[in-house]
Amino acid sequence: MKSYRCRVCSSPLYFENSICVACGAGLGYSREEREIVPVGLDGRYVDSSGLIWHVCRNLNLSGCTWLAPLEGGQCFSCSLTRTRPNDADVAGVSNFPVAERAKRHLIAELDDLGFPVVGKDAAIGGDPAGGLCFDLLSSTDRSVTIGHEDGVITIDLAESDPAYRERLRGELDEPYRTMLGHFRHEVGHYYQWRLVEVAGDPERIARARELFGDETVDYQDAIDRHYSHGAPAGWERSYLTTYATMHPYEDFAETWAHFLHICDTIQTATEYGLTAVAGIDAFSHFRDLVTGVWVPMSIALNMINRSMGKDDLYPFVIPAPVLDKLEFVASLRGDGRA
Ligand SMILES: [Zn+2]
Ligand SMILES: [Zn+2]
Ligand SMILES: [Zn+2]
């Protein structure tokens, strides 16, 4: 994540700030400028071309700090949410801000990396068939399966609750489970669909099969096998997680999520002066960034967490074949073929 400063008083800001705690200025995130900008008492920001932007109408509902093009309207990130809990669903409404916050973080990173982010709502320039949207559902009264299908990403808002999420993490024997991680994984399925399958470049499809396996194998069979037999012995020599062994789609999505974890964390470290590396584009091959920068950095970050009595920040080991998979995901950047 970039480091931001208040344009009024130069104090450092968190991405989520709606007010500068140092000078009291109102703030909003301009997706167009990729900057946090000051907002007047009237909730407006006038950009350099004279366009007027407004505080998103969901500021109080979900803590959204992004700017919207219309007064009383919603921002781009909020416009991607197709379904949200209704006002009577108290648990769902209270979990909603955690998911929206993770989604804004995700979109800011995708923008930064140059991946196209297109919604489904044609009325605001979206693509109903190939665009992306989110159903943020509450599993308090029905079962919700986190997943992706045809550009619709479903998220279970119960996962906003740390106690619930931690219980599931233990049951599934996972080293890491976060709301941001869910968004990153699921959007990986979306980009595989758009940038590999729909884009239809035969060379790219062949390379994806070589790395991740034949994605046409039956998905339900793969799930049944995974949950009855578990991951194959020696999985850690070729995969990041046991979940990635289930099906080529899951391997891609796990790799994609780690690509985003790595890019974001290195960028943050660079922005705050914790590393001398000049950002994620310092190397022409992503694998060199992983072995030369990320592996030593993640060990250091794990040690820092241990110094504070916390669990490891990055509880994973990256085996050699995963470097090739990460290189493939990195090669999809800024492609625009979606
Ligand atoms: Zn300030
Ligand atoms: Zn918003
Ligand atoms: Zn998945």
Tab-separated table of C-alpha atoms and ligand atoms in Angstrom:
chain	number	residue	atom	x	y	z
A	1	MET	CA	0.000	0.000	0.000
A	2	LYS	CA	1.169	3.523	-0.795
A	3	SER	CA	1.942	5.878	2.060
A	4	TYR	CA	-0.338	8.884	2.102
A	5	ARG	CA	0.057	12.335	3.630
A	6	CYS	CA	-2.464	15.006	4.434
A	7	ARG	CA	-2.346	17.656	1.721
A	8	VAL	CA	-3.190	20.325	4.329
A	9	CYS	CA	-0.658	19.565	7.098
A	10	SER	CA	1.589	16.792	5.661
A	11	SER	CA	0.842	14.384	8.523
A	12	PRO	CA	0.946	10.677	7.627
A	13	LEU	CA	-2.463	9.112	6.945
A	14	TYR	CA	-3.862	5.616	6.966
A	15	PHE	CA	-5.671	4.595	3.792
A	16	GLU	CA	-8.898	4.354	5.837
A	17	ASN	CA	-8.789	7.902	7.311
A	18	SER	CA	-11.834	10.096	6.661
A	19	ILE	CA	-10.438	12.868	8.859
A	20	CYS	CA	-6.849	13.980	9.480
A	21	VAL	CA	-6.315	13.418	13.207
A	22	ALA	CA	-3.555	16.072	13.201
A	23	CYS	CA	-5.318	19.037	11.555
A	24	GLY	CA	-8.957	17.950	11.435
A	25	ALA	CA	-9.279	18.226	7.654
A	26	GLY	CA	-11.985	16.073	6.093
A	27	LEU	CA	-10.518	13.536	3.674
A	28	GLY	CA	-11.625	11.405	0.762
A	29	TYR	CA	-9.915	8.930	-1.544
A	30	SER	CA	-9.825	9.937	-5.181
A	31	ARG	CA	-9.545	6.791	-7.307
A	32	GLU	CA	-8.777	8.964	-10.335
A	33	GLU	CA	-5.799	10.611	-8.621
A	34	ARG	CA	-5.001	7.578	-6.455
A	35	GLU	CA	-4.554	10.043	-3.622
A	36	ILE	CA	-6.239	10.991	-0.392
A	37	VAL	CA	-7.503	14.541	-0.933
A	38	PRO	CA	-9.006	17.154	1.400
A	39	VAL	CA	-12.800	17.405	1.480
A	40	GLY	CA	-14.575	20.639	2.440
A	41	LEU	CA	-17.222	21.013	5.133
A	42	ASP	CA	-19.776	20.655	2.318
A	43	GLY	CA	-18.410	17.144	1.634
A	44	ARG	CA	-16.973	18.211	-1.707
A	45	TYR	CA	-13.618	18.048	-3.444
A	46	VAL	CA	-12.886	19.977	-6.619
A	47	ASP	CA	-10.162	18.353	-8.702
A	48	SER	CA	-7.628	20.169	-10.891
A	49	SER	CA	-9.920	19.989	-13.935
A	50	GLY	CA	-12.793	21.594	-11.995
A	51	LEU	CA	-14.811	18.399	-11.544
A	52	ILE	CA	-16.718	18.251	-8.253
A	53	TRP	CA	-16.522	15.038	-6.219
A	54	HIS	CA	-18.617	14.102	-3.210
A	55	VAL	CA	-18.146	12.005	-0.109
A	56	CYS	CA	-19.594	8.528	-0.772
A	57	ARG	CA	-23.074	8.095	0.672
A	58	ASN	CA	-21.880	4.972	2.512
A	59	LEU	CA	-19.378	6.808	4.721
A	60	ASN	CA	-21.435	6.223	7.862
A	61	LEU	CA	-22.751	2.806	6.846
A	62	SER	CA	-19.482	1.102	5.880
A	63	GLY	CA	-16.770	3.633	6.671
A	64	CYS	CA	-16.261	4.221	2.946
A	65	THR	CA	-13.859	7.119	2.395
A	66	TRP	CA	-13.910	7.103	-1.399
A	67	LEU	CA	-15.254	9.951	-3.498
A	68	ALA	CA	-18.372	9.642	-5.628
A	69	PRO	CA	-19.157	11.473	-8.884
A	70	LEU	CA	-22.698	12.457	-7.827
A	71	GLU	CA	-23.970	14.128	-4.671
A	72	GLY	CA	-25.680	11.485	-2.520
A	73	GLY	CA	-24.287	8.783	-4.806
A	74	GLN	CA	-21.844	6.013	-4.186
A	75	CYS	CA	-18.222	5.571	-5.154
A	76	PHE	CA	-16.816	3.078	-7.649
A	77	SER	CA	-15.929	0.523	-4.976
A	78	CYS	CA	-19.403	0.610	-3.418
A	79	SER	CA	-20.979	0.368	-6.874
A	80	LEU	CA	-19.383	-3.078	-7.250
A	81	THR	CA	-21.413	-4.420	-4.314
A	82	ARG	CA	-24.516	-6.006	-5.861
A	83	THR	CA	-25.965	-7.395	-2.647
A	84	ARG	CA	-25.497	-6.224	0.909
A	85	PRO	CA	-27.296	-7.160	4.122
A	86	ASN	CA	-30.650	-5.492	4.625
A	87	ASP	CA	-30.984	-2.927	7.407
A	88	ALA	CA	-32.858	-5.371	9.678
A	89	ASP	CA	-29.930	-7.809	9.662
A	90	VAL	CA	-28.048	-6.391	12.652
A	91	ALA	CA	-25.174	-8.914	12.538
A	92	GLY	CA	-24.777	-8.552	8.783
A	93	VAL	CA	-24.781	-4.744	8.918
A	94	SER	CA	-22.182	-4.719	11.682
A	95	ASN	CA	-19.924	-7.121	9.711
A	96	PHE	CA	-20.386	-5.239	6.441
A	97	PRO	CA	-17.700	-2.518	6.989
A	98	VAL	CA	-14.937	-5.114	7.417
A	99	ALA	CA	-15.690	-6.612	4.005
A	100	GLU	CA	-16.070	-3.230	2.291
A	101	ARG	CA	-12.762	-2.086	3.735
A	102	ALA	CA	-11.005	-5.194	2.393
A	103	LYS	CA	-12.649	-4.642	-1.006
A	104	ARG	CA	-11.419	-1.030	-1.204
A	105	HIS	CA	-7.926	-2.191	-0.329
A	106	LEU	CA	-8.133	-4.853	-3.050
A	107	ILE	CA	-9.342	-2.423	-5.733
A	108	ALA	CA	-6.676	0.156	-4.890
A	109	GLU	CA	-4.021	-2.532	-5.336
A	110	LEU	CA	-5.501	-3.838	-8.601
A	111	ASP	CA	-5.578	-0.259	-9.921
A	112	ASP	CA	-1.998	0.227	-8.858
A	113	LEU	CA	-0.846	-2.969	-10.566
A	114	GLY	CA	-2.720	-2.079	-13.754
A	115	PHE	CA	-5.339	-4.837	-13.757
A	116	PRO	CA	-8.617	-3.704	-15.346
A	117	VAL	CA	-11.424	-3.370	-12.786
A	118	VAL	CA	-14.799	-3.211	-14.554
A	119	GLY	CA	-18.177	-3.523	-12.849
A	120	LYS	CA	-21.318	-5.197	-14.177
A	121	ASP	CA	-23.643	-2.166	-14.059
A	122	ALA	CA	-24.010	-0.952	-17.664
A	123	ALA	CA	-25.618	2.305	-16.453
A	124	ILE	CA	-22.232	3.419	-15.130
A	125	GLY	CA	-20.011	1.995	-17.844
A	126	GLY	CA	-19.869	-1.597	-16.618
A	127	ASP	CA	-19.940	-4.802	-18.627
A	128	PRO	CA	-22.880	-7.032	-17.529
A	129	ALA	CA	-21.301	-10.174	-18.985
A	130	GLY	CA	-17.595	-9.768	-18.298
A	131	GLY	CA	-17.566	-7.334	-15.369
A	132	LEU	CA	-17.099	-7.947	-11.687
A	133	CYS	CA	-19.497	-7.577	-8.746
A	134	PHE	CA	-19.791	-8.698	-5.147
A	135	ASP	CA	-22.560	-10.335	-3.143
A	136	LEU	CA	-21.743	-9.665	0.510
A	137	LEU	CA	-24.051	-12.099	2.251
A	138	SER	CA	-24.806	-12.787	5.855
A	139	SER	CA	-24.701	-16.448	6.880
A	140	THR	CA	-26.579	-15.802	10.125
A	141	ASP	CA	-29.817	-17.189	8.682
A	142	ARG	CA	-28.654	-19.263	5.695
A	143	SER	CA	-25.543	-21.017	4.492
A	144	VAL	CA	-23.220	-18.938	2.322
A	145	THR	CA	-20.439	-20.406	0.212
A	146	ILE	CA	-17.560	-18.084	-0.561
A	147	GLY	CA	-16.787	-18.316	-4.251
A	148	HIS	CA	-16.700	-16.891	-7.765
A	149	GLU	CA	-18.897	-17.521	-10.777
A	150	ASP	CA	-19.070	-15.487	-14.007
A	151	GLY	CA	-17.730	-12.356	-12.336
A	152	VAL	CA	-19.893	-12.599	-9.212
A	153	ILE	CA	-17.859	-12.950	-6.046
A	154	THR	CA	-19.722	-14.150	-2.967
A	155	ILE	CA	-18.342	-13.338	0.465
A	156	ASP	CA	-19.659	-14.615	3.798
A	157	LEU	CA	-19.859	-11.595	6.107
A	158	ALA	CA	-19.667	-13.860	9.171
A	159	GLU	CA	-15.944	-14.077	8.318
A	160	SER	CA	-15.653	-10.459	9.476
A	161	ASP	CA	-15.887	-11.783	13.031
A	162	PRO	CA	-12.367	-12.752	14.187
A	163	ALA	CA	-13.625	-15.466	16.574
A	164	TYR	CA	-15.696	-17.135	13.857
A	165	ARG	CA	-12.903	-16.887	11.291
A	166	GLU	CA	-10.291	-18.228	13.706
A	167	ARG	CA	-12.474	-21.215	14.565
A	168	LEU	CA	-12.837	-22.079	10.863
A	169	ARG	CA	-9.115	-21.576	10.299
A	170	GLY	CA	-8.405	-24.123	13.024
A	171	GLU	CA	-10.977	-26.603	11.712
A	172	LEU	CA	-9.580	-26.367	8.186
A	173	ASP	CA	-5.994	-26.467	9.461
A	174	GLU	CA	-5.051	-23.314	7.547
A	175	PRO	CA	-2.037	-21.161	8.509
A	176	TYR	CA	-3.717	-17.929	7.396
A	177	ARG	CA	-7.299	-16.727	7.005
A	178	THR	CA	-8.301	-13.071	6.583
A	179	MET	CA	-11.070	-11.112	4.880
A	180	LEU	CA	-8.532	-9.455	2.552
A	181	GLY	CA	-7.151	-12.912	1.745
A	182	HIS	CA	-10.622	-14.109	0.719
A	183	PHE	CA	-11.063	-11.138	-1.627
A	184	ARG	CA	-7.632	-11.674	-3.159
A	185	HIS	CA	-8.231	-15.396	-3.714
A	186	GLU	CA	-11.700	-15.002	-5.225
A	187	VAL	CA	-10.696	-12.190	-7.561
A	188	GLY	CA	-7.954	-14.558	-8.765
A	189	HIS	CA	-10.680	-16.850	-10.138
A	190	TYR	CA	-12.182	-13.833	-11.909
A	191	TYR	CA	-8.893	-12.830	-13.543
A	192	GLN	CA	-8.085	-16.372	-14.589
A	193	TRP	CA	-11.439	-16.416	-16.366
A	194	ARG	CA	-10.895	-13.022	-18.030
A	195	LEU	CA	-7.165	-12.872	-18.682
A	196	VAL	CA	-6.458	-16.523	-19.444
A	197	GLU	CA	-9.648	-18.259	-20.582
A	198	VAL	CA	-11.665	-15.490	-22.270
A	199	ALA	CA	-8.560	-13.734	-23.620
A	200	GLY	CA	-7.991	-17.051	-25.393
A	201	ASP	CA	-4.288	-16.731	-26.232
A	202	PRO	CA	-3.424	-20.407	-26.950
A	203	GLU	CA	0.167	-19.993	-25.793
A	204	ARG	CA	-0.976	-18.524	-22.498
A	205	ILE	CA	-3.579	-21.240	-21.950
A	206	ALA	CA	-0.982	-23.922	-22.681
A	207	ARG	CA	1.460	-22.347	-20.225
A	208	ALA	CA	-1.252	-22.142	-17.533
A	209	ARG	CA	-2.007	-25.865	-17.989
A	210	GLU	CA	1.676	-26.697	-17.815
A	211	LEU	CA	2.003	-24.862	-14.503
A	212	PHE	CA	-1.314	-25.458	-12.759
A	213	GLY	CA	-2.663	-28.575	-14.482
A	214	ASP	CA	-5.692	-29.279	-16.688
A	215	GLU	CA	-8.449	-26.946	-15.497
A	216	THR	CA	-11.132	-28.961	-17.322
A	217	VAL	CA	-11.001	-31.815	-14.763
A	218	ASP	CA	-14.259	-32.171	-12.863
A	219	TYR	CA	-14.449	-29.672	-10.013
A	220	GLN	CA	-16.925	-31.577	-7.836
A	221	ASP	CA	-14.786	-34.737	-8.037
A	222	ALA	CA	-11.790	-32.652	-6.997
A	223	ILE	CA	-13.646	-31.250	-3.970
A	224	ASP	CA	-14.836	-34.714	-2.913
A	225	ARG	CA	-11.334	-36.141	-3.247
A	226	HIS	CA	-9.782	-33.242	-1.322
A	227	TYR	CA	-12.192	-33.460	1.602
A	228	SER	CA	-12.069	-37.244	1.862
A	229	HIS	CA	-8.325	-37.861	1.288
A	230	GLY	CA	-6.689	-34.475	1.974
A	231	ALA	CA	-3.652	-33.129	0.129
A	232	PRO	CA	-1.266	-35.625	-1.528
A	233	ALA	CA	1.963	-36.474	0.332
A	234	GLY	CA	4.784	-34.093	-0.557
A	235	TRP	CA	2.384	-31.315	-1.601
A	236	GLU	CA	4.673	-28.704	-0.059
A	237	ARG	CA	7.261	-29.302	-2.801
A	238	SER	CA	4.930	-27.883	-5.479
A	239	TYR	CA	2.197	-25.853	-3.784
A	240	LEU	CA	1.775	-22.929	-1.408
A	241	THR	CA	-1.126	-24.471	0.500
A	242	THR	CA	-2.994	-27.761	0.783
A	243	TYR	CA	-6.057	-25.997	-0.647
A	244	ALA	CA	-4.120	-25.259	-3.844
A	245	THR	CA	-3.755	-29.010	-4.467
A	246	MET	CA	-7.515	-29.445	-4.828
A	247	HIS	CA	-7.948	-28.262	-8.422
A	248	PRO	CA	-5.931	-26.204	-10.974
A	249	TYR	CA	-8.383	-23.329	-10.469
A	250	GLU	CA	-7.602	-23.269	-6.755
A	251	ASP	CA	-3.873	-23.430	-7.378
A	252	PHE	CA	-4.140	-20.409	-9.667
A	253	ALA	CA	-6.309	-18.471	-7.175
A	254	GLU	CA	-3.950	-19.234	-4.282
A	255	THR	CA	-0.956	-18.174	-6.386
A	256	TRP	CA	-2.771	-15.022	-7.445
A	257	ALA	CA	-3.595	-14.159	-3.819
A	258	HIS	CA	0.060	-14.582	-2.849
A	259	PHE	CA	1.126	-12.430	-5.788
A	260	LEU	CA	-1.071	-9.654	-4.342
A	261	HIS	CA	0.131	-10.311	-0.757
A	262	ILE	CA	3.747	-10.038	-1.883
A	263	CYS	CA	3.320	-6.952	-4.110
A	264	ASP	CA	1.352	-5.055	-1.477
A	265	THR	CA	3.681	-5.863	1.400
A	266	ILE	CA	6.863	-5.028	-0.537
A	267	GLN	CA	5.295	-1.769	-1.722
A	268	THR	CA	4.385	-0.856	1.857
A	269	ALA	CA	7.908	-1.687	3.055
A	270	THR	CA	9.374	0.465	0.265
A	271	GLU	CA	7.023	3.385	0.910
A	272	TYR	CA	7.877	3.430	4.614
A	273	GLY	CA	11.617	3.081	4.077
A	274	LEU	CA	11.914	-0.450	5.490
A	275	THR	CA	13.744	-1.726	2.417
A	276	ALA	CA	16.119	-0.212	-0.126
A	277	VAL	CA	14.409	-2.011	-3.015
A	278	ALA	CA	12.844	0.474	-5.430
A	279	GLY	CA	9.368	-1.083	-5.502
A	280	ILE	CA	8.036	-4.256	-7.119
A	281	ASP	CA	9.291	-3.313	-10.589
A	282	ALA	CA	12.920	-3.219	-9.478
A	283	PHE	CA	13.503	-6.621	-11.112
A	284	SER	CA	12.501	-7.625	-14.625
A	285	HIS	CA	11.519	-11.098	-13.385
A	286	PHE	CA	9.063	-11.394	-10.525
A	287	ARG	CA	10.732	-14.583	-9.328
A	288	ASP	CA	13.921	-12.590	-8.652
A	289	LEU	CA	11.933	-10.163	-6.526
A	290	VAL	CA	10.528	-13.115	-4.579
A	291	THR	CA	13.852	-14.850	-3.929
A	292	GLY	CA	15.952	-11.697	-3.550
A	293	VAL	CA	13.591	-9.471	-1.590
A	294	TRP	CA	10.415	-11.196	-0.438
A	295	VAL	CA	11.869	-14.329	1.136
A	296	PRO	CA	14.368	-12.481	3.385
A	297	MET	CA	11.843	-9.722	4.078
A	298	SER	CA	9.082	-12.130	5.080
A	299	ILE	CA	11.444	-13.947	7.438
A	300	ALA	CA	12.346	-10.613	9.040
A	301	LEU	CA	8.656	-9.689	9.304
A	302	ASN	CA	7.917	-13.055	10.917
A	303	MET	CA	10.679	-12.398	13.440
A	304	ILE	CA	9.239	-8.945	14.149
A	305	ASN	CA	5.830	-10.488	14.785
A	306	ARG	CA	7.396	-13.083	17.082
A	307	SER	CA	9.075	-10.236	18.965
A	308	MET	CA	5.581	-8.971	19.700
A	309	GLY	CA	4.229	-12.397	20.610
A	310	LYS	CA	2.157	-12.563	17.440
A	311	ASP	CA	1.812	-15.359	14.905
A	312	ASP	CA	3.991	-15.196	11.796
A	313	LEU	CA	2.984	-12.494	9.339
A	314	TYR	CA	3.666	-14.792	6.356
A	315	PRO	CA	3.325	-18.405	7.534
A	316	PHE	CA	4.267	-19.948	4.185
A	317	VAL	CA	7.255	-21.476	2.414
A	318	ILE	CA	7.540	-20.870	-1.339
A	319	PRO	CA	8.877	-23.947	-3.181
A	320	ALA	CA	10.663	-23.583	-6.550
A	321	PRO	CA	7.698	-24.559	-8.800
A	322	VAL	CA	5.609	-21.802	-7.198
A	323	LEU	CA	8.167	-19.228	-8.419
A	324	ASP	CA	7.209	-20.178	-11.987
A	325	LYS	CA	3.520	-19.910	-11.112
A	326	LEU	CA	4.045	-16.460	-9.569
A	327	GLU	CA	6.013	-15.394	-12.647
A	328	PHE	CA	3.041	-16.408	-14.793
A	329	VAL	CA	0.592	-14.377	-12.710
A	330	ALA	CA	2.963	-11.390	-12.839
A	331	SER	CA	3.042	-11.707	-16.651
A	332	LEU	CA	-0.726	-10.997	-16.754
A	333	ARG	CA	-0.221	-7.481	-15.376
A	334	GLY	CA	-1.452	-4.510	-17.316
A	335	ASP	CA	-2.542	-6.802	-20.097
A	336	GLY	CA	-5.851	-5.088	-20.847
A	337	ARG	CA	-7.119	-8.042	-22.868
A	338	ALA	CA	-9.948	-8.594	-20.374
B	1	ZN	ZN	-3.876	17.218	8.179
B	2	ZN	ZN	-18.144	4.091	-1.268
B	3	ZN	ZN	-11.187	-20.721	-4.837
